[in-house]
Coordinates of C-alpha atoms in Angstrom, one line a residue:
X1 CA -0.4 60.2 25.0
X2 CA 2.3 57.6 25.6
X3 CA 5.1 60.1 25.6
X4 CA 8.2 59.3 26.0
X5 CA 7.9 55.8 24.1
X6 CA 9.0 56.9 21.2
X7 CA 12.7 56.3 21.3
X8 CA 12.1 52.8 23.2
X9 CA 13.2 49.8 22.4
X10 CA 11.9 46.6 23.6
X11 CA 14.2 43.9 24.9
X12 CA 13.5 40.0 25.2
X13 CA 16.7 38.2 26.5
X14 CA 19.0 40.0 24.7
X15 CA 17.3 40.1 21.8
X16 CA 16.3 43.7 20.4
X17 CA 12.6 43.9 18.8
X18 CA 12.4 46.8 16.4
X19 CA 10.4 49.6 16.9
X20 CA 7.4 50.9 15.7
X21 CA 9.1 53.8 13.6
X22 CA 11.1 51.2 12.0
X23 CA 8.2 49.5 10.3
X24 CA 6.6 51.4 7.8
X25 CA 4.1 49.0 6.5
X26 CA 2.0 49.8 10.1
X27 CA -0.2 52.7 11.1
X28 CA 1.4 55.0 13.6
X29 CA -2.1 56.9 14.3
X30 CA -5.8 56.1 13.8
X31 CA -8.4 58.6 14.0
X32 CA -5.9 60.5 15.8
X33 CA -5.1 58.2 18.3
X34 CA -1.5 56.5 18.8
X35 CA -1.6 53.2 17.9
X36 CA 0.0 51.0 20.5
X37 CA 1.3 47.2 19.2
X38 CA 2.2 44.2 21.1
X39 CA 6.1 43.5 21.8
X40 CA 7.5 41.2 19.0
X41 CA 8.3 37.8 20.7
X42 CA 11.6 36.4 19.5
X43 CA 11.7 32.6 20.0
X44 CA 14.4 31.7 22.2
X45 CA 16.1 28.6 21.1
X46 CA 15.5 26.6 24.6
X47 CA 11.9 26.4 23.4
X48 CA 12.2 24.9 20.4
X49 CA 11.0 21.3 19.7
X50 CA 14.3 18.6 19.6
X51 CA 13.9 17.0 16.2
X52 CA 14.7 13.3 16.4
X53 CA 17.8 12.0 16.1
X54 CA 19.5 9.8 14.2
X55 CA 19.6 7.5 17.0
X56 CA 16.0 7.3 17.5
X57 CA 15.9 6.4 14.1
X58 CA 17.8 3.7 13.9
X59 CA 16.2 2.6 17.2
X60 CA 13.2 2.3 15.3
X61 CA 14.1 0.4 12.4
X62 CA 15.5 -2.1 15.3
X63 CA 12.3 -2.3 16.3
X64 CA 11.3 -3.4 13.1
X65 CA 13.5 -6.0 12.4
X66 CA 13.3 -7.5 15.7
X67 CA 9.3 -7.6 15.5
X68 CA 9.6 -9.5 12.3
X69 CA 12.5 -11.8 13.2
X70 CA 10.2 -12.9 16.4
X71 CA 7.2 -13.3 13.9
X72 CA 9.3 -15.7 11.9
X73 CA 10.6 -17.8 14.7
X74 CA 6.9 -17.7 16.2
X75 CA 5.7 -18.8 12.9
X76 CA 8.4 -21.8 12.4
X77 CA 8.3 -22.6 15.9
X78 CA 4.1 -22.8 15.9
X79 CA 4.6 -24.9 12.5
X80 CA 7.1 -27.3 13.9
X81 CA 4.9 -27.8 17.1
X82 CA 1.6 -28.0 16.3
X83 CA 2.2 -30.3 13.3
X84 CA 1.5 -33.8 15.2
X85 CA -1.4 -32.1 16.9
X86 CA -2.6 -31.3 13.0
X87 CA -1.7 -35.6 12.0
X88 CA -3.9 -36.5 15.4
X89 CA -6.7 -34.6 14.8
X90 CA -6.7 -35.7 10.6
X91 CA -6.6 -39.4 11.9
X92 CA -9.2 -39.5 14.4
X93 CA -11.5 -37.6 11.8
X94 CA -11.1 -39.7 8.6
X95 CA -11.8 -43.2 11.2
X96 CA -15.3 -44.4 10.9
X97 CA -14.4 -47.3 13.1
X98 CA -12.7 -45.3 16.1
X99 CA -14.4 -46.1 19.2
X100 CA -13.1 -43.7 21.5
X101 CA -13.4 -39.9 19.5
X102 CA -10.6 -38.0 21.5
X103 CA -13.2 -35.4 22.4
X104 CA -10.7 -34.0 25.2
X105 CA -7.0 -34.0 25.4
X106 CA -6.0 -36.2 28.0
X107 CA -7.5 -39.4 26.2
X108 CA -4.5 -38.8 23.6
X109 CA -1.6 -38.9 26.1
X110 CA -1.1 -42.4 26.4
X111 CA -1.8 -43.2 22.7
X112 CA 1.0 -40.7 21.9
X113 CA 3.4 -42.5 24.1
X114 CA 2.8 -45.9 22.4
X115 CA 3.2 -44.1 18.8
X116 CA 6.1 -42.8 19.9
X117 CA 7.3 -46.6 21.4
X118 CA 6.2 -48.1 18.4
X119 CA 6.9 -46.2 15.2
X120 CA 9.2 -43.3 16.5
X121 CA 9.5 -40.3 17.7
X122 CA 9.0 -38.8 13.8
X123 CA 5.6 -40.8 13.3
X124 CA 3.5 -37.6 14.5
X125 CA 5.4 -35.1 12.0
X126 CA 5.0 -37.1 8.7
X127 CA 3.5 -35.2 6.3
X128 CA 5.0 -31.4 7.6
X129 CA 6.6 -30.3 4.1
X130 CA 3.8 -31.3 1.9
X131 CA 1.7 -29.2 4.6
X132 CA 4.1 -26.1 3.8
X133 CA 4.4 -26.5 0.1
X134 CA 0.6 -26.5 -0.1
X135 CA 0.5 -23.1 2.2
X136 CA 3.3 -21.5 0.3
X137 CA 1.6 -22.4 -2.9
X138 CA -1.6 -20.8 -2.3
X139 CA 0.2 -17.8 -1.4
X140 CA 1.9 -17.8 -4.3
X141 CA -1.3 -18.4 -6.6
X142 CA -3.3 -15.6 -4.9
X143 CA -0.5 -13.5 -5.9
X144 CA 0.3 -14.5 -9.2
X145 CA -3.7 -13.8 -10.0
X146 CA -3.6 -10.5 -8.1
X147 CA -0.8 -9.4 -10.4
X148 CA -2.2 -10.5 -13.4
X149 CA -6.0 -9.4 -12.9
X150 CA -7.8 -6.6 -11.2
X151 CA -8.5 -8.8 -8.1
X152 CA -7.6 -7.5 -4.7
X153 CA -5.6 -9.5 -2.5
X154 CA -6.6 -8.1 0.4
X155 CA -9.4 -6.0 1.2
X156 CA -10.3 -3.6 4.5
X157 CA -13.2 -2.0 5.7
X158 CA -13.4 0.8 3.5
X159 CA -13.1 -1.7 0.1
X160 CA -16.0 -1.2 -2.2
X161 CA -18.2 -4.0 -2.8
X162 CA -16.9 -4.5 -6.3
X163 CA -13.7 -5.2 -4.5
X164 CA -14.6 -7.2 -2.2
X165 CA -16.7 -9.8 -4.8
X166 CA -13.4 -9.7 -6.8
X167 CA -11.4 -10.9 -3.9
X168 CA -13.6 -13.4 -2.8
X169 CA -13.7 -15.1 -6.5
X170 CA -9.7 -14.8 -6.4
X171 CA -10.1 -16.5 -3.0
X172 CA -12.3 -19.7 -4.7
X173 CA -9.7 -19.4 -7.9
X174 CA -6.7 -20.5 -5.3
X175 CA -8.6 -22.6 -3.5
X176 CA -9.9 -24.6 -6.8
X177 CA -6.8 -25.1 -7.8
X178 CA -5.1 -25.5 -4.7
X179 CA -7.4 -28.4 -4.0
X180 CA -6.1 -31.3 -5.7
X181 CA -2.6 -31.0 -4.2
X182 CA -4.5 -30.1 -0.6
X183 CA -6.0 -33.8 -1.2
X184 CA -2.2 -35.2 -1.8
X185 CA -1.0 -33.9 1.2
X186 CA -4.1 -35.2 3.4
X187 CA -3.0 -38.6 2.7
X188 CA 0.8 -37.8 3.5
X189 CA -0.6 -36.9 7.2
X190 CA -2.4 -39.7 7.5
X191 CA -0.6 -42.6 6.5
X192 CA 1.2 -45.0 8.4
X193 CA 4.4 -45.2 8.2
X194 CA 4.0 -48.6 8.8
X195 CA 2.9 -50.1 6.0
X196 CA 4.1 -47.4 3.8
X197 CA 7.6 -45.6 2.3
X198 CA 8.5 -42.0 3.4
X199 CA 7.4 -39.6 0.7
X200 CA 9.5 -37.5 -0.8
X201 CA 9.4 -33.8 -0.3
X202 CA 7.7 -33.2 -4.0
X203 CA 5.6 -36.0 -4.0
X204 CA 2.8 -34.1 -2.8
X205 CA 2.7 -32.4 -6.6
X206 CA 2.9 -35.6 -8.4
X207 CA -0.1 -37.2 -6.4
X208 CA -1.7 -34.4 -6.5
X209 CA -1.3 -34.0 -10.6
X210 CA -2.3 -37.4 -11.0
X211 CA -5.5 -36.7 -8.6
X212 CA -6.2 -34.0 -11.0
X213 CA -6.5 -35.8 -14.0
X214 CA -8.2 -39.2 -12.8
X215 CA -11.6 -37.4 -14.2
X216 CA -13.2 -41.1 -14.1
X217 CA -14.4 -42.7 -11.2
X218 CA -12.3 -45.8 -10.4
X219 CA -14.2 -47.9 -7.5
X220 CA -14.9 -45.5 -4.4
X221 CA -12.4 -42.6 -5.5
X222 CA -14.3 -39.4 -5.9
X223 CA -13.2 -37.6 -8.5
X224 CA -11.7 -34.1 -7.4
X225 CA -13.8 -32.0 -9.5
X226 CA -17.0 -33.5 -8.0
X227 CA -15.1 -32.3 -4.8
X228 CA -14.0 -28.3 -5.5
X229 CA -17.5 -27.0 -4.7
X230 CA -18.1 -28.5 -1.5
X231 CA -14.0 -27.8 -0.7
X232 CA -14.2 -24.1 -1.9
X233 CA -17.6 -23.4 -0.2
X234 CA -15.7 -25.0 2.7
X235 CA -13.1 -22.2 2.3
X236 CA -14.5 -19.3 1.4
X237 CA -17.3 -20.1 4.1
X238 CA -14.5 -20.3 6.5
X239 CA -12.7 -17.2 5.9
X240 CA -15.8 -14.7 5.8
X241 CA -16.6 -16.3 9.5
X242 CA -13.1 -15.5 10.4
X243 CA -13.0 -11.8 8.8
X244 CA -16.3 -11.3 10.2
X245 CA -15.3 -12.7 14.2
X246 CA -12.0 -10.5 14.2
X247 CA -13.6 -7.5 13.4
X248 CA -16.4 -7.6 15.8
X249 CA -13.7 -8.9 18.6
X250 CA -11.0 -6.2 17.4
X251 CA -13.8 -3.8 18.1
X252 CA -15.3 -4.6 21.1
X253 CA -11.6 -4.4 22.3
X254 CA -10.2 -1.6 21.2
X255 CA -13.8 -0.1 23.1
X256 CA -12.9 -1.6 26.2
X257 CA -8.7 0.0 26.0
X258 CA -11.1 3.1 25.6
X259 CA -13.3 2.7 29.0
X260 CA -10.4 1.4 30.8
X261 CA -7.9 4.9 29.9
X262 CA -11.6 6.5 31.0
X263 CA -11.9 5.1 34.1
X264 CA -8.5 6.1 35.1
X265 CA -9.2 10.0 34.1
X266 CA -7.5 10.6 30.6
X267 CA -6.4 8.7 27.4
X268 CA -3.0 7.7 27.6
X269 CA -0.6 8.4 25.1
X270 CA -0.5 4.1 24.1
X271 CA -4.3 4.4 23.5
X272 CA -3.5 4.0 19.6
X273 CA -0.3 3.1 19.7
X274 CA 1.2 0.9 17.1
X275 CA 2.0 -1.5 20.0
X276 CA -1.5 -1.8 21.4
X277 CA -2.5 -2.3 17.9
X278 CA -1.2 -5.1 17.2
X279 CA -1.6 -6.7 20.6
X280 CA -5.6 -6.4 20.0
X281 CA -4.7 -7.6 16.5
X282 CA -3.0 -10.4 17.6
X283 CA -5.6 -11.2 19.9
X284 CA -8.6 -10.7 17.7
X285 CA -7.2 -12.9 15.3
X286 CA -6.3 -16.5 17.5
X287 CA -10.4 -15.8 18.7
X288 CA -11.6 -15.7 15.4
X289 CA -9.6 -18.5 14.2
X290 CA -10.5 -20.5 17.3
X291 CA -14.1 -19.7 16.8
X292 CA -13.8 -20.8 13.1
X293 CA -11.8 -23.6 13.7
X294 CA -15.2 -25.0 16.3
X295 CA -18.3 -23.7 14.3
X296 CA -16.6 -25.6 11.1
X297 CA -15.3 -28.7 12.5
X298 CA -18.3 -30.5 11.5
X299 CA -17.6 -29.5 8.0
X300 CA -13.7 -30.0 7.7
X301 CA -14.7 -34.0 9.4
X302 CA -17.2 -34.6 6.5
X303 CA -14.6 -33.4 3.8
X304 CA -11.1 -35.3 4.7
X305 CA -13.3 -38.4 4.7
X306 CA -14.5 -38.0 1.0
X307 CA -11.2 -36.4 0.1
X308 CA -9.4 -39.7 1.1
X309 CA -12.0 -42.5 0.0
X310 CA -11.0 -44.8 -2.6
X311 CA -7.2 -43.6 -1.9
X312 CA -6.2 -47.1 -0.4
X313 CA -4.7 -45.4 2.4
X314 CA -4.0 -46.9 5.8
X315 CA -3.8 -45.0 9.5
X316 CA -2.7 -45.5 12.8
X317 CA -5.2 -46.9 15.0
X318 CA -5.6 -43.9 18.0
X319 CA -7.7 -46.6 19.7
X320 CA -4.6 -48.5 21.0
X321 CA -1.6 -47.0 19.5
X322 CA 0.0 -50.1 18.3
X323 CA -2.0 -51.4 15.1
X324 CA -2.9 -49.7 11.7
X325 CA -6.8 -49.8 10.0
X326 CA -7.6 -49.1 6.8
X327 CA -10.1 -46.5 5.0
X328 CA -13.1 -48.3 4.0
X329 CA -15.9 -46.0 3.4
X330 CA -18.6 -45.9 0.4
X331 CA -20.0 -42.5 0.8
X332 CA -21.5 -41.1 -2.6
X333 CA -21.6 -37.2 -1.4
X334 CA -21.3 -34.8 1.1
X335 CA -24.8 -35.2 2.6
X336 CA -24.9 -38.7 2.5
X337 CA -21.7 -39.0 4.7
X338 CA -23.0 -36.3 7.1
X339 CA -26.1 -38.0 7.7
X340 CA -24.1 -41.7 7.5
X341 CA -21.8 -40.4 10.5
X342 CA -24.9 -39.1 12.0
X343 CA -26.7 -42.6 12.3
X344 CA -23.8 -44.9 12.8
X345 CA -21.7 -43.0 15.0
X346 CA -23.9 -40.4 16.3
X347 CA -23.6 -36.5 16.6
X348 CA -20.1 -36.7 18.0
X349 CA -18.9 -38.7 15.7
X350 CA -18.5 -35.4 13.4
X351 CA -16.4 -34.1 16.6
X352 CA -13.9 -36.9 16.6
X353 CA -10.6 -35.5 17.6
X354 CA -11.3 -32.5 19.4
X355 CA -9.2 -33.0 22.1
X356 CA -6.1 -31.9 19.6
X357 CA -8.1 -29.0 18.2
X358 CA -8.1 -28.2 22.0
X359 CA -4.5 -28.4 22.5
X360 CA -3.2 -27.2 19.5
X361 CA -5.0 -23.6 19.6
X362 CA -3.6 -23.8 24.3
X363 CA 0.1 -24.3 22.5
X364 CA -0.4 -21.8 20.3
X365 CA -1.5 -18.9 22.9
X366 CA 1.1 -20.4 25.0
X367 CA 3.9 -20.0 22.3
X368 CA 2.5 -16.3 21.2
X369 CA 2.7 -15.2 25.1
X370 CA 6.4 -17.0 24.9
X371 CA 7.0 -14.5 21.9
X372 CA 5.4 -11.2 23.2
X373 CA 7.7 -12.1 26.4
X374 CA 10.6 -12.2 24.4
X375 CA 9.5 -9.2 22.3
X376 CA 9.2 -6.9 25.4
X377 CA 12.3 -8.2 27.5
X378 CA 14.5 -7.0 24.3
X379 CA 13.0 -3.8 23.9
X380 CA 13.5 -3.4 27.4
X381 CA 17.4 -4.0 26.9
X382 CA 17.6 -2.1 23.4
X383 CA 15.7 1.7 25.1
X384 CA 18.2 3.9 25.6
X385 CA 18.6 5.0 29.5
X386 CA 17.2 8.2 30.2
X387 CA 19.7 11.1 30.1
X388 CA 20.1 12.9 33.6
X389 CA 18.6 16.3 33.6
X390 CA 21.1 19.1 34.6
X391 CA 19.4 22.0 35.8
X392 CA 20.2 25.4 33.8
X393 CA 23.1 28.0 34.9
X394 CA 22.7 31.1 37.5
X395 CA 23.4 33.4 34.6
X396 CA 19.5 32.1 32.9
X397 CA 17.8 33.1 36.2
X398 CA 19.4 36.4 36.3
X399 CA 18.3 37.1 32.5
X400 CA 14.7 36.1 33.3

């Protein structure tokens, strides 16, 4: 059967498969019949996968830097911008007398433009480094207690609940201890410079020490440790809403990337990409604070006023522009000056100074967008062209 295969040799493009007498380890016959094997298939090198190049390696770490460099000029940028938008929206809220509450943005344009006639054209950023020292310190306390302890600084989805009650007591420790500087640096936002000195850029630690150790009650100053648990419920309160908003909205989006690459008729290869990801991200995370930001306004209006009563401190009047008021208030707790603004200046009194709220989070989409522009445009510039294809010699065809 088969004669005459014997002494033939198989040949793939040149490249001799050895026979079956060469191979010993095989069977030659079973049950008396030949045993016929498939042809060896030698790879030829044209199908082999390209590994990645150097180039495209350092392409990528491009990438990187450039990503983070944007993030960091989005970040300073967002900082430097939305800072008199913050030292609006502080004033308006810690005013029990302010007659018109700002609820919308336009009723802040012309007060702006008689700050800026009156006091200068720095009036609206006073405040800005005690605002950053007292970020970067509670970044720096949540990870000076996460080195020291067992506590997670950050948790995900997939954290135990162990972990996650451990990183929600580091979250009240920084916040406790973060609170009597956070106090300082509200009045450095709200002051007039009017009728006050420029503070220096480490004041905000001295105030704030000396607010931590007035344990006695001196006229209508609350002391700050009758303040830390409404403050850190405040907080923590705050950020579980937030965690809990992005990942519902980073969800329900990465759901609706999946329809849409349905509807067309297959998944595209930037389904999960690491770009897309951190679009939805990115997106998921200005909602959620937005959404934050609205539910707890209420809550934030209520503590600035007890934070700065009994601080002799006094604001810009955002009625006219042009005069200063001082902080009178006599509120004896939390409750009492939610249901004081209640009566006296009714439900939207705990709403006063919306309007920046409102423009600070359109900036702030406006200024990511600006980013993401950027971001894409030098991508764009940095891919490498396409190589042109050149199609294969008349020798391959005649192989094949």
């Amino acid at each position: 059967m088969m004669a005459g295969l014997e002494s033939y040799e198989s040949v793939y493009r040149r490249n001799v498969v050895r026979s079956q007498e060469s191979e010993s380890n095989f069977l030659h016959t079973y049950h008396g019949q030949d045993v016929i094997r498939p042809s060896d298939v030698v790879m030829h090198p044209l199908g082999e996968d390209n590994p990645p190049s150097e180039a495209d390696f350092n392409l990528k770490y491009k990438y990187k830097y450039m990503i983070a460099g944007c993030g960091l000029a989005a970040l300073i940028t967002e900082t430097l911008l939305l800072h008199p938008l913050i030292v609006l929206r502080r004033q308006c809220q810690v005013n029990p007398g302010l007659s018109k509450y700002h609820i919308i943005p336009i009723t802040l344009v012309p007060v702006v433009i008689r700050l800026h006639q009156t006091q200068g054209i720095n009036t609206l950023w006073k405040g800005i480094g005690s605002v950053l020292l007292v970020k970067g310190m509670m970044l720096a306390i949540e990870d000076f207690i996460s080195k020291i302890t067992p506590w997670p600084k950050e948790i995900t989805c997939n954290s135990s609940l162990r972990a996650f009650g451990q990183h929600l007591l580091l979250k009240c420790v920084s916040i406790g201890l973060v609170t009597p500087f956070y106090s300082a640096s509200l009045v450095e936002t709200v002051q007039s410079e009017i009728t006050s000195d420029s503070p220096g850029i480490l004041d905000v630690f001295r105030d704030g020490a000396i607010r931590l150790v007035e344990v006695n009650s001196k006229g209508r100053l609350i002391p700050i440790y009758s303040l830390l648990p409404s403050t850190i419920s405040y907080g923590v309160s705050k950020y579980l809403f937030t965690l809990a908003v992005q990942g519902v909205t980073s969800r329900i989006m990465h759901i609706r990337q999946k329809q849409s690459q349905e509807l067309r008729g297959a998944y595209s290869r930037n389904l999960l990409s690491e770009t897309v990801a951190q679009d939805i991200e990115l997106q998921s995370s200005l909602i959620s604070a937005f959404m934050a930001e609205v539910l707890f306004y209420p809550w934030e209006t209520v503590l600035h006023r007890l934070h700065l009563q009994g601080t002799r401190t006094i604001i810009d009047n955002l009625d006219t522009g042009r005069s200063v008021t001082p902080i009178l208030t006599g509120y004896s707790s939390a409750s009492d000056c939610y249901s004081t603004i209640i009566s006296t200046e009714g439900p939207l009194g705990l709403y006063k100074g919306f309007g920046a709220l409102i423009l600070e989070f359109t900036l702030n989409v406006a200024i990511v967008r600006i980013a993401k522009w950027i971001l894409i445009e030098v991508q764009t510039m940095l891919q490498p062209k396409p190589k042109s294809r050149q199609n294969p010699p008349n020798w391959y065809y005649e192989e094949i």
